[in-house]
Short mmCIF file of C-alpha atoms and ligand atoms in Angstrom, two decimals:
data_model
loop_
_atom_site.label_atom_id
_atom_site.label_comp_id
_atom_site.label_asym_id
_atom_site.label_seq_id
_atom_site.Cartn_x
_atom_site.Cartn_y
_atom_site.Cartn_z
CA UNK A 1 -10.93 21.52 -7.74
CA UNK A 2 -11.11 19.70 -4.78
CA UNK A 3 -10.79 16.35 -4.35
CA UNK A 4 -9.84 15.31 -1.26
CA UNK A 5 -8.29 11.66 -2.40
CA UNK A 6 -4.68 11.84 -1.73
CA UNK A 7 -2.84 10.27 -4.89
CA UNK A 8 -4.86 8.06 -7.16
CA UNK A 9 -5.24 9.78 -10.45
CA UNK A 10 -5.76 7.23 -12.28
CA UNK A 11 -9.34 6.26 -10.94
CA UNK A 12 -9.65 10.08 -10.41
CA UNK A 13 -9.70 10.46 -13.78
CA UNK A 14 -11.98 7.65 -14.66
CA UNK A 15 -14.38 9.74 -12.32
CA UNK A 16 -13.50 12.73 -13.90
CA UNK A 17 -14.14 11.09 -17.18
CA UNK A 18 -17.65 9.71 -16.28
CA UNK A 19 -18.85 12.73 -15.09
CA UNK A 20 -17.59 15.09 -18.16
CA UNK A 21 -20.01 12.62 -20.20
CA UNK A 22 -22.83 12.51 -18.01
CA UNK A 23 -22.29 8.70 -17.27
CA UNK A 24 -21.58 7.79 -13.47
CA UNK A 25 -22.13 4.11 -13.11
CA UNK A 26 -25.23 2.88 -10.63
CA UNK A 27 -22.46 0.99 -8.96
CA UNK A 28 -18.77 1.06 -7.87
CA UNK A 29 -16.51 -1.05 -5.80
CA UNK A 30 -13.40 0.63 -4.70
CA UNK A 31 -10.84 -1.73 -3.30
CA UNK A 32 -7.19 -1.25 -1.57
CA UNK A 33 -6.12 -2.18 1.60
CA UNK A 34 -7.12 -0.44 5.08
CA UNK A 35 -6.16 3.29 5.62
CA UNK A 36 -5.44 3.96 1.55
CA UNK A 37 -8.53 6.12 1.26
CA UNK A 38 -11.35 3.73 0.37
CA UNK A 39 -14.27 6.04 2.53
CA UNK A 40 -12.58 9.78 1.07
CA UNK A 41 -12.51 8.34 -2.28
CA UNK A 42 -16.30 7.17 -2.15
CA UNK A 43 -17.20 10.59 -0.72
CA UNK A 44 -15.06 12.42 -3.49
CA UNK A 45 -17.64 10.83 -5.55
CA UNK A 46 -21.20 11.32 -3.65
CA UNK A 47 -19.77 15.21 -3.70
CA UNK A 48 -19.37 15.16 -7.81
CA UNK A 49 -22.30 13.21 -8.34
CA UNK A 50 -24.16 15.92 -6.21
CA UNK A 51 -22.13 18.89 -6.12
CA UNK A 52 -23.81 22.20 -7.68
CA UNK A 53 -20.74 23.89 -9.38
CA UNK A 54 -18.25 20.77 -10.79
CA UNK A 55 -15.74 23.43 -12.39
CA UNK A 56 -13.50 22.78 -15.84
CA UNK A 57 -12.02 19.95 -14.09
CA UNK A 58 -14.72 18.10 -13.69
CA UNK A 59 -13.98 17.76 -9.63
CA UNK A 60 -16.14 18.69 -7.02
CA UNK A 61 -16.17 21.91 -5.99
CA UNK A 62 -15.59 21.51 -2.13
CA UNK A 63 -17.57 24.24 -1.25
CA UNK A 64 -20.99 24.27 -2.51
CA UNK A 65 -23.87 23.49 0.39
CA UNK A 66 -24.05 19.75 -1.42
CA UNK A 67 -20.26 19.09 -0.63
CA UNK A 68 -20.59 20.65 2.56
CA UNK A 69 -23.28 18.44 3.88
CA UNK A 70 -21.72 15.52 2.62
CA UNK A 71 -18.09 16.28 4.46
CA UNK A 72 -19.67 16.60 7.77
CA UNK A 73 -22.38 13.20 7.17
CA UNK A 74 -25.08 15.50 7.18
CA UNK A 75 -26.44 14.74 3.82
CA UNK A 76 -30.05 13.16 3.62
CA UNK A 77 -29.15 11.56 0.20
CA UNK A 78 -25.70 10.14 1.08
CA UNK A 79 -25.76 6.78 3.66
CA UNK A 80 -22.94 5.15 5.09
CA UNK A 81 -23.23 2.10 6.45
CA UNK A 82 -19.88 0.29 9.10
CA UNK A 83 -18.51 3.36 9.63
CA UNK A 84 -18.24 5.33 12.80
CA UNK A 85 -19.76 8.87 11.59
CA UNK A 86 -15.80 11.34 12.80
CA UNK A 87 -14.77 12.02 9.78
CA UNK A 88 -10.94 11.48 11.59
CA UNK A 89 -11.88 8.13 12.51
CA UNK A 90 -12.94 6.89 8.99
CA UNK A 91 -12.05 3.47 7.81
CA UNK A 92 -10.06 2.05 11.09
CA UNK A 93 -13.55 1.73 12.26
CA UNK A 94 -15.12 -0.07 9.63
CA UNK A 95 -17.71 -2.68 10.56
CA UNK A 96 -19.35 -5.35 8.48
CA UNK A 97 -22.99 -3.94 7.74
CA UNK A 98 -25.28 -6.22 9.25
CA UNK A 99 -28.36 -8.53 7.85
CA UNK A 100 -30.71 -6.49 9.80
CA UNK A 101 -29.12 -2.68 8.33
CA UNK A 102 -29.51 -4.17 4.87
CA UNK A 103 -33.03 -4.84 4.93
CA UNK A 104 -34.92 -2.79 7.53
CA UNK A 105 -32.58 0.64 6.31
CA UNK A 106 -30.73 0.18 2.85
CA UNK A 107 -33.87 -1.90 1.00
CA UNK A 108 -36.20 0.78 2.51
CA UNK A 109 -34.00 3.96 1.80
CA UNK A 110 -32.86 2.40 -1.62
CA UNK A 111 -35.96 3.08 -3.46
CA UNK A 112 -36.67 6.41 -2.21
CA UNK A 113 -36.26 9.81 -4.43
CA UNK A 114 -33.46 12.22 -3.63
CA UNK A 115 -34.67 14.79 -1.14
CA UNK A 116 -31.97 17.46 -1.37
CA UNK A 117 -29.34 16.15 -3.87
CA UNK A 118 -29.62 14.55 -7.66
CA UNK A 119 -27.98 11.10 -6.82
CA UNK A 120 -28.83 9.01 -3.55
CA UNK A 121 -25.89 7.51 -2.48
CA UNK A 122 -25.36 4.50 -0.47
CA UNK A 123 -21.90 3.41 0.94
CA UNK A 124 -21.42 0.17 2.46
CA UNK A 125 -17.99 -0.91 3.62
CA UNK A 126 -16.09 -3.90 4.55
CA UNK A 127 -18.27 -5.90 1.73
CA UNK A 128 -15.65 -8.60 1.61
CA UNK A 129 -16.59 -10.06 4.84
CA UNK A 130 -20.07 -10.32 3.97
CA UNK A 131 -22.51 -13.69 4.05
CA UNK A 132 -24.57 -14.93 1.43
CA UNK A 133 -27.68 -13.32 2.94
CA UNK A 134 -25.94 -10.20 2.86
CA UNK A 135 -24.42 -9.91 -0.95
CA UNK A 136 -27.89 -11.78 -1.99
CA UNK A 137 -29.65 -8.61 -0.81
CA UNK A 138 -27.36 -6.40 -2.62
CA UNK A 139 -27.44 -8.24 -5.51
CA UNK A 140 -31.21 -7.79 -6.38
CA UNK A 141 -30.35 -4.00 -6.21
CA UNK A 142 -27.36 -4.33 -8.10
CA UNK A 143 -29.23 -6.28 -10.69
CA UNK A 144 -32.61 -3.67 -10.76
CA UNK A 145 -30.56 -0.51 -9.57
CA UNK A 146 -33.43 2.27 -9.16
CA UNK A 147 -32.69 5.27 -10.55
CA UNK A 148 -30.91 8.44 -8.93
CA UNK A 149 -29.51 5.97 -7.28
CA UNK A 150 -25.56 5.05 -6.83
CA UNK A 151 -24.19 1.98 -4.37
CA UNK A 152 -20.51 2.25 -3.46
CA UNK A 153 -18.78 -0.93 -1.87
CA UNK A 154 -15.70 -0.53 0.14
CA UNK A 155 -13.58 -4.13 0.16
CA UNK A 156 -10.10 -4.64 0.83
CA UNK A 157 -9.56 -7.82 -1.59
CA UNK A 158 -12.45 -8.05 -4.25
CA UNK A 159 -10.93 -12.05 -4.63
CA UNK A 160 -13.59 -12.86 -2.05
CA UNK A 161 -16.47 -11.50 -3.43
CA UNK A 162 -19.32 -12.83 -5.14
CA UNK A 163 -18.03 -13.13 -9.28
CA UNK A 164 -21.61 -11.56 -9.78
CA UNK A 165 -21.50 -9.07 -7.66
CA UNK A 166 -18.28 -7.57 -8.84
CA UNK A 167 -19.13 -7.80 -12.30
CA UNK A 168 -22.07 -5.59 -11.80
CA UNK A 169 -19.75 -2.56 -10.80
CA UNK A 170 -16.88 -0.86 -11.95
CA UNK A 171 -14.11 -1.54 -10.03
CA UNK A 172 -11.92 1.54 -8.31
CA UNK A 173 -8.37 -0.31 -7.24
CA UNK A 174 -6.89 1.98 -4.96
CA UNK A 175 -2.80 1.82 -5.20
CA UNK A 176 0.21 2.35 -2.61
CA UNK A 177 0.78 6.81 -2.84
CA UNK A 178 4.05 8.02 -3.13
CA UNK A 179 6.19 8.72 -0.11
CA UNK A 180 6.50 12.51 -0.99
CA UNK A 181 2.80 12.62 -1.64
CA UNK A 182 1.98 11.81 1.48
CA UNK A 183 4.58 13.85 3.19
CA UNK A 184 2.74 16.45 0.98
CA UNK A 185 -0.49 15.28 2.79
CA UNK A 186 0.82 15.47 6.19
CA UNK A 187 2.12 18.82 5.68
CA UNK A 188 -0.78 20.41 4.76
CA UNK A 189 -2.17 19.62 7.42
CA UNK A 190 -1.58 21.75 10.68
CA UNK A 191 -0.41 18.36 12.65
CA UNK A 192 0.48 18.36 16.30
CA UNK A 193 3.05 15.83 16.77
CA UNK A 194 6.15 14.92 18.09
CA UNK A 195 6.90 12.09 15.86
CA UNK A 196 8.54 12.74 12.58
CA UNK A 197 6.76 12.54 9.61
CA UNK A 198 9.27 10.93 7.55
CA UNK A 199 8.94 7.86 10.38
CA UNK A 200 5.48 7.84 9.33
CA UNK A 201 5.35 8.20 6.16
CA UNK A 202 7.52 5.17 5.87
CA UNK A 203 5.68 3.65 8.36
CA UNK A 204 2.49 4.13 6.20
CA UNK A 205 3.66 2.44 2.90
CA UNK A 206 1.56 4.14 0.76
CA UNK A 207 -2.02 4.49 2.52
CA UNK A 208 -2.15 8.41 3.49
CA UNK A 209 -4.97 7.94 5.67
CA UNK A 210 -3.38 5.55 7.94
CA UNK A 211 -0.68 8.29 8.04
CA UNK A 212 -2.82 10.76 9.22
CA UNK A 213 -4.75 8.74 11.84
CA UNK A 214 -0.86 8.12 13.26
CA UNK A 215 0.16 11.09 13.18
CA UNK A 216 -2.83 12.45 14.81
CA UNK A 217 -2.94 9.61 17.22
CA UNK A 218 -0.64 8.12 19.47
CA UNK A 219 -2.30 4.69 19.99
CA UNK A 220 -2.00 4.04 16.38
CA UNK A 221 2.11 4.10 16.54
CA UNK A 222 1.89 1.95 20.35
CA UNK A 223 -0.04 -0.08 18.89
CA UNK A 224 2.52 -0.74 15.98
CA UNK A 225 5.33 -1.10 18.50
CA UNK A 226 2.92 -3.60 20.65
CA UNK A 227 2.55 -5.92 17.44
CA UNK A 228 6.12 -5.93 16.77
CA UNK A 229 7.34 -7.15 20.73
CA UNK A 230 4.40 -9.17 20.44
CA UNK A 231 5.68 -10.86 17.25
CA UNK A 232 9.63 -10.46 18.22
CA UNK A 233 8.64 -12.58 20.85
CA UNK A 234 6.84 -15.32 19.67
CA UNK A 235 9.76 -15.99 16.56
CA UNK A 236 11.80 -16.69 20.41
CA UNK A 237 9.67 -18.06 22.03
CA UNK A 238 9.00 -21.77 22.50
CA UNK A 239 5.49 -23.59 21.16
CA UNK A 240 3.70 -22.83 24.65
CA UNK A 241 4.07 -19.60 24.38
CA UNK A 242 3.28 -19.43 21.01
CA UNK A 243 -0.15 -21.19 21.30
CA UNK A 244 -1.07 -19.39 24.04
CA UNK A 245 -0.76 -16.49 21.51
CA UNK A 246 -2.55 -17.84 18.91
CA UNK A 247 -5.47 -18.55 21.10
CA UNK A 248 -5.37 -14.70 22.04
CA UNK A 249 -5.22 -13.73 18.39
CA UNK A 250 -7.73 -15.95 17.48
CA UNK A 251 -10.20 -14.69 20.58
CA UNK A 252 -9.52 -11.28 19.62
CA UNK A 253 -10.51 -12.25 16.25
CA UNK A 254 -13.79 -13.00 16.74
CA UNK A 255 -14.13 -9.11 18.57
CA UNK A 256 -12.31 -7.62 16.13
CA UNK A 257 -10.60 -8.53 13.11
CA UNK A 258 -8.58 -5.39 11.99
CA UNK A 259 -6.46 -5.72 15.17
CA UNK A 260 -5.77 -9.25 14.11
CA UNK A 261 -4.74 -8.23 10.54
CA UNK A 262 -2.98 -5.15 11.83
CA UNK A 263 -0.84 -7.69 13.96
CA UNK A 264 0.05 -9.72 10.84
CA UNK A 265 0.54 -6.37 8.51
CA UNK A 266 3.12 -5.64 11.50
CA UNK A 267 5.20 -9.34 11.10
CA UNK A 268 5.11 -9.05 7.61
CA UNK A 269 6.82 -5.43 7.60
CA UNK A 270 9.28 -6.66 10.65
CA UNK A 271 10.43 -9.99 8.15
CA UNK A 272 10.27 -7.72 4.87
CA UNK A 273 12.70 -4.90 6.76
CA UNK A 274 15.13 -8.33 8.05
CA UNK A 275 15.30 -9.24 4.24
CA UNK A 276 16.48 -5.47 2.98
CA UNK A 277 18.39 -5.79 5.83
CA UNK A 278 20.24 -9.12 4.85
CA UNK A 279 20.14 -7.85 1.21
CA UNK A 280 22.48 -4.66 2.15
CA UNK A 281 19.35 -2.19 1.64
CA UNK A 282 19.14 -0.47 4.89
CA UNK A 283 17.93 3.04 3.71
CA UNK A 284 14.38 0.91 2.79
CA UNK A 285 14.13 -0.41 6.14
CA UNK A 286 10.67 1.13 7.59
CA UNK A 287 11.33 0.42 10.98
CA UNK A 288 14.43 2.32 11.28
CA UNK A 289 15.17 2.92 15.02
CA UNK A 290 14.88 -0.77 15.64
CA UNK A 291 18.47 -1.42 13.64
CA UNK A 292 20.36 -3.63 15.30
CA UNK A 293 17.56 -5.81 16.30
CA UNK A 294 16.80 -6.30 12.85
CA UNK A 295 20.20 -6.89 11.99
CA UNK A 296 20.35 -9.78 14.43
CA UNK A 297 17.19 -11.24 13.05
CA UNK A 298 19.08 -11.30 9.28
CA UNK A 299 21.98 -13.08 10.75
CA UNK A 300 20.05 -15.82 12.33
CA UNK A 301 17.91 -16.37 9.07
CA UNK A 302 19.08 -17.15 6.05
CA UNK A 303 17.00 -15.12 2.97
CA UNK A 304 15.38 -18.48 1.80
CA UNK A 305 13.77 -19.02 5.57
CA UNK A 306 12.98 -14.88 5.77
CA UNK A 307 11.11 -15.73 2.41
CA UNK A 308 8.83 -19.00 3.24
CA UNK A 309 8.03 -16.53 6.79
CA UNK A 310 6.56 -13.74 4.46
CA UNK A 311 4.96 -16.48 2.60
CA UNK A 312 3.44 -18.36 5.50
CA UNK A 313 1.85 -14.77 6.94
CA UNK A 314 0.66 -13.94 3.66
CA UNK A 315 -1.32 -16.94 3.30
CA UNK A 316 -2.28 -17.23 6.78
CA UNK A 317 -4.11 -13.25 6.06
CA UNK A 318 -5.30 -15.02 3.15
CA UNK A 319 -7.00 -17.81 4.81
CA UNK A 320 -8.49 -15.81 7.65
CA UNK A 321 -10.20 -13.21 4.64
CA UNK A 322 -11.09 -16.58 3.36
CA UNK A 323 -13.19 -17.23 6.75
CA UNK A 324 -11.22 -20.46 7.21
CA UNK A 325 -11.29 -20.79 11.25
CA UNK A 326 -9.22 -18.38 12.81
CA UNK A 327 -7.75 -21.20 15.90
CA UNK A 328 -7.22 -23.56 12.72
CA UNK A 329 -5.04 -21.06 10.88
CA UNK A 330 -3.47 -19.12 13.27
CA UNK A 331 -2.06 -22.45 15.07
CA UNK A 332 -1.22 -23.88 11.75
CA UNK A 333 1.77 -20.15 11.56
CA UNK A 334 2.71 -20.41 14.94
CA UNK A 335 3.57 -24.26 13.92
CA UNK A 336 5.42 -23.47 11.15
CA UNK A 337 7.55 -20.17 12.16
CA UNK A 338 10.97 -20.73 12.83
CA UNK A 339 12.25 -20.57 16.29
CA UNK A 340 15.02 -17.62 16.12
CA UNK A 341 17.63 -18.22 19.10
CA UNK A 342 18.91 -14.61 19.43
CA UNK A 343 21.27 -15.38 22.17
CA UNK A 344 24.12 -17.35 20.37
ZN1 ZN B 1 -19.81 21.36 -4.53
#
């Protein structure tokens, strides 16, 4: 069998259920956060619903022409729409499907017979960003699905969907994989890198194909190390500074709003690794070669102020998923951080 969904048995084998009695659902939303496996997952499941030898274990068989085409995007049957089509670039990529896709592709593709498989399959990412135009579009489907036909949403949170919408599918949540899972992952994988795995692994908390995009790319670990000075700085930096930042964030933002939330993923591991830190639980740190910095953070901050700074980033990722306006929000943390005086 070969699924290529690191971890996740439990929604493996409500697949696995589903298709040993004939019953795939006309519509699934698969949620977890960015880099957990959202796109393999939904193309684990265009290959069972189309594959032409689904052995004893009711998984797709990897190798059949079906699961071929699908693996390399080449399948007539199976659209994706917001992601780039390199397979190693999958999710990081993911763009909202626009107003204009929806109708003048997916409503025109949608009610089309299968050419070359048994199940059409459309994929559309990033759902939770989506206007009203948007989800009303994909509601009509959802509500008259044709048949042979199977719609996949991708969403980070489902909490800012349409109550309709999600009710119409069955929902896929996507948890955190085990460290040694992913270290499995990695492994298997003929990798090319000078970085450790373990550092990534840790790094990765829980989403294997983040782990694999770092370890095959160097930007993707820079880029973590950018975030961090970035946010280092601003918890010592004065309210100038910190504004100016904010308006940066927030015009970056508008271009791109994984880099934003990638930024904010960063603070929120940087303040969770101070806490373990000030706690005595060092061997949980994930940033490990950053020690004594972190150790100076935990005795400037008591574990009370560490706590209300996870708590204001949370809600500030919160509000911007919430399409609250990003200056508004983002001015409102850099107000309420703590100023950290590292020098006394
Ligand atoms: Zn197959």
């Amino acid at each position: 069998m070969v699924w290529k969904t690191v971890g996740q048995s439990a929604s493996i084998e409500r697949i696995s259920r589903a298709v040993n009695l004939k019953r795939l659902s006309h519509a699934y939303l698969i949620c977890g956060v960015a880099g957990i496996g959202k796109l393999t997952f939904a193309l684990d499941i265009a290959k069972v619903a189309n594959c032409l030898e689904i052995d004893e274990n009711l998984a797709p068989c990897g190798s059949c022409n079906q699961c071929h085409r699908i693996d390399s995007y080449n399948h007539t049957d199976v659209h994706v729409y917001g992601v780039r089509k390199d397979p190693k670039e999958a999710d990081r990529s993911a763009t909202m499907v626009t107003i204009e896709q929806l109708r003048e592709d997916f409503l025109k593709q949608v009610h089309r017979k299968p050419y070359e498989g048994r199940t059409r399959v459309f994929i559309i990412t990033a759902v939770e960003g989506m206007r009203s135009e948007q989800s009303n579009i994909l509601l009509k489907t959802l509500e008259e699905p044709p048949e042979n036909v199977m719609i996949i949403l991708l969403a980070q949170n489902p909490n800012n969907l349409l109550a309709t919408i999600v009710s119409r599918c069955q929902v896929l949540t996507l948890e955190p994989v085990s460290e040694s899972e992913i270290q499995q992952y990695l492994s298997s994988i003929a990798l090319d890198t000078d970085v450790p795995l373990e550092e990534i692994v840790k790094l990765s908390r829980g989403r294997p194909e983040w782990a694999l995009r770092a370890a095959t790319n160097s930007d993707i670990l820079e880029n973590v190390e950018t975030n961090l000075n970035l946010f280092i700085e601003c918890l010592t930096s004065g309210l100038s500074e910190r504004f100016n930042l904010s308006r940066n964030l927030s015009s970056q933002f508008s271009r791109d709003r994984e880099s934003v939330y990638e930024f904010l993923d960063t603070a929120l591991t940087w303040m969770r690794d101070v806490l373990l830190f000030s706690n005595e639980r060092i061997s949980e740190v994930i940033h490990i070669s950053r020690n004594d910095q972190i150790g100076q953070f935990s005795d400037m901050l008591d574990p009370a102020d560490i706590l209300e700074v996870l708590k204001l980033i949370r809600i500030t990722i919160d509000n911007l998923r919430k399409n609250v306006t990003s200056s508004l929000v983002l001015d409102n943390l850099m107000l309420k951080l703590p100023t950290v005086n590292l020098s006394n």
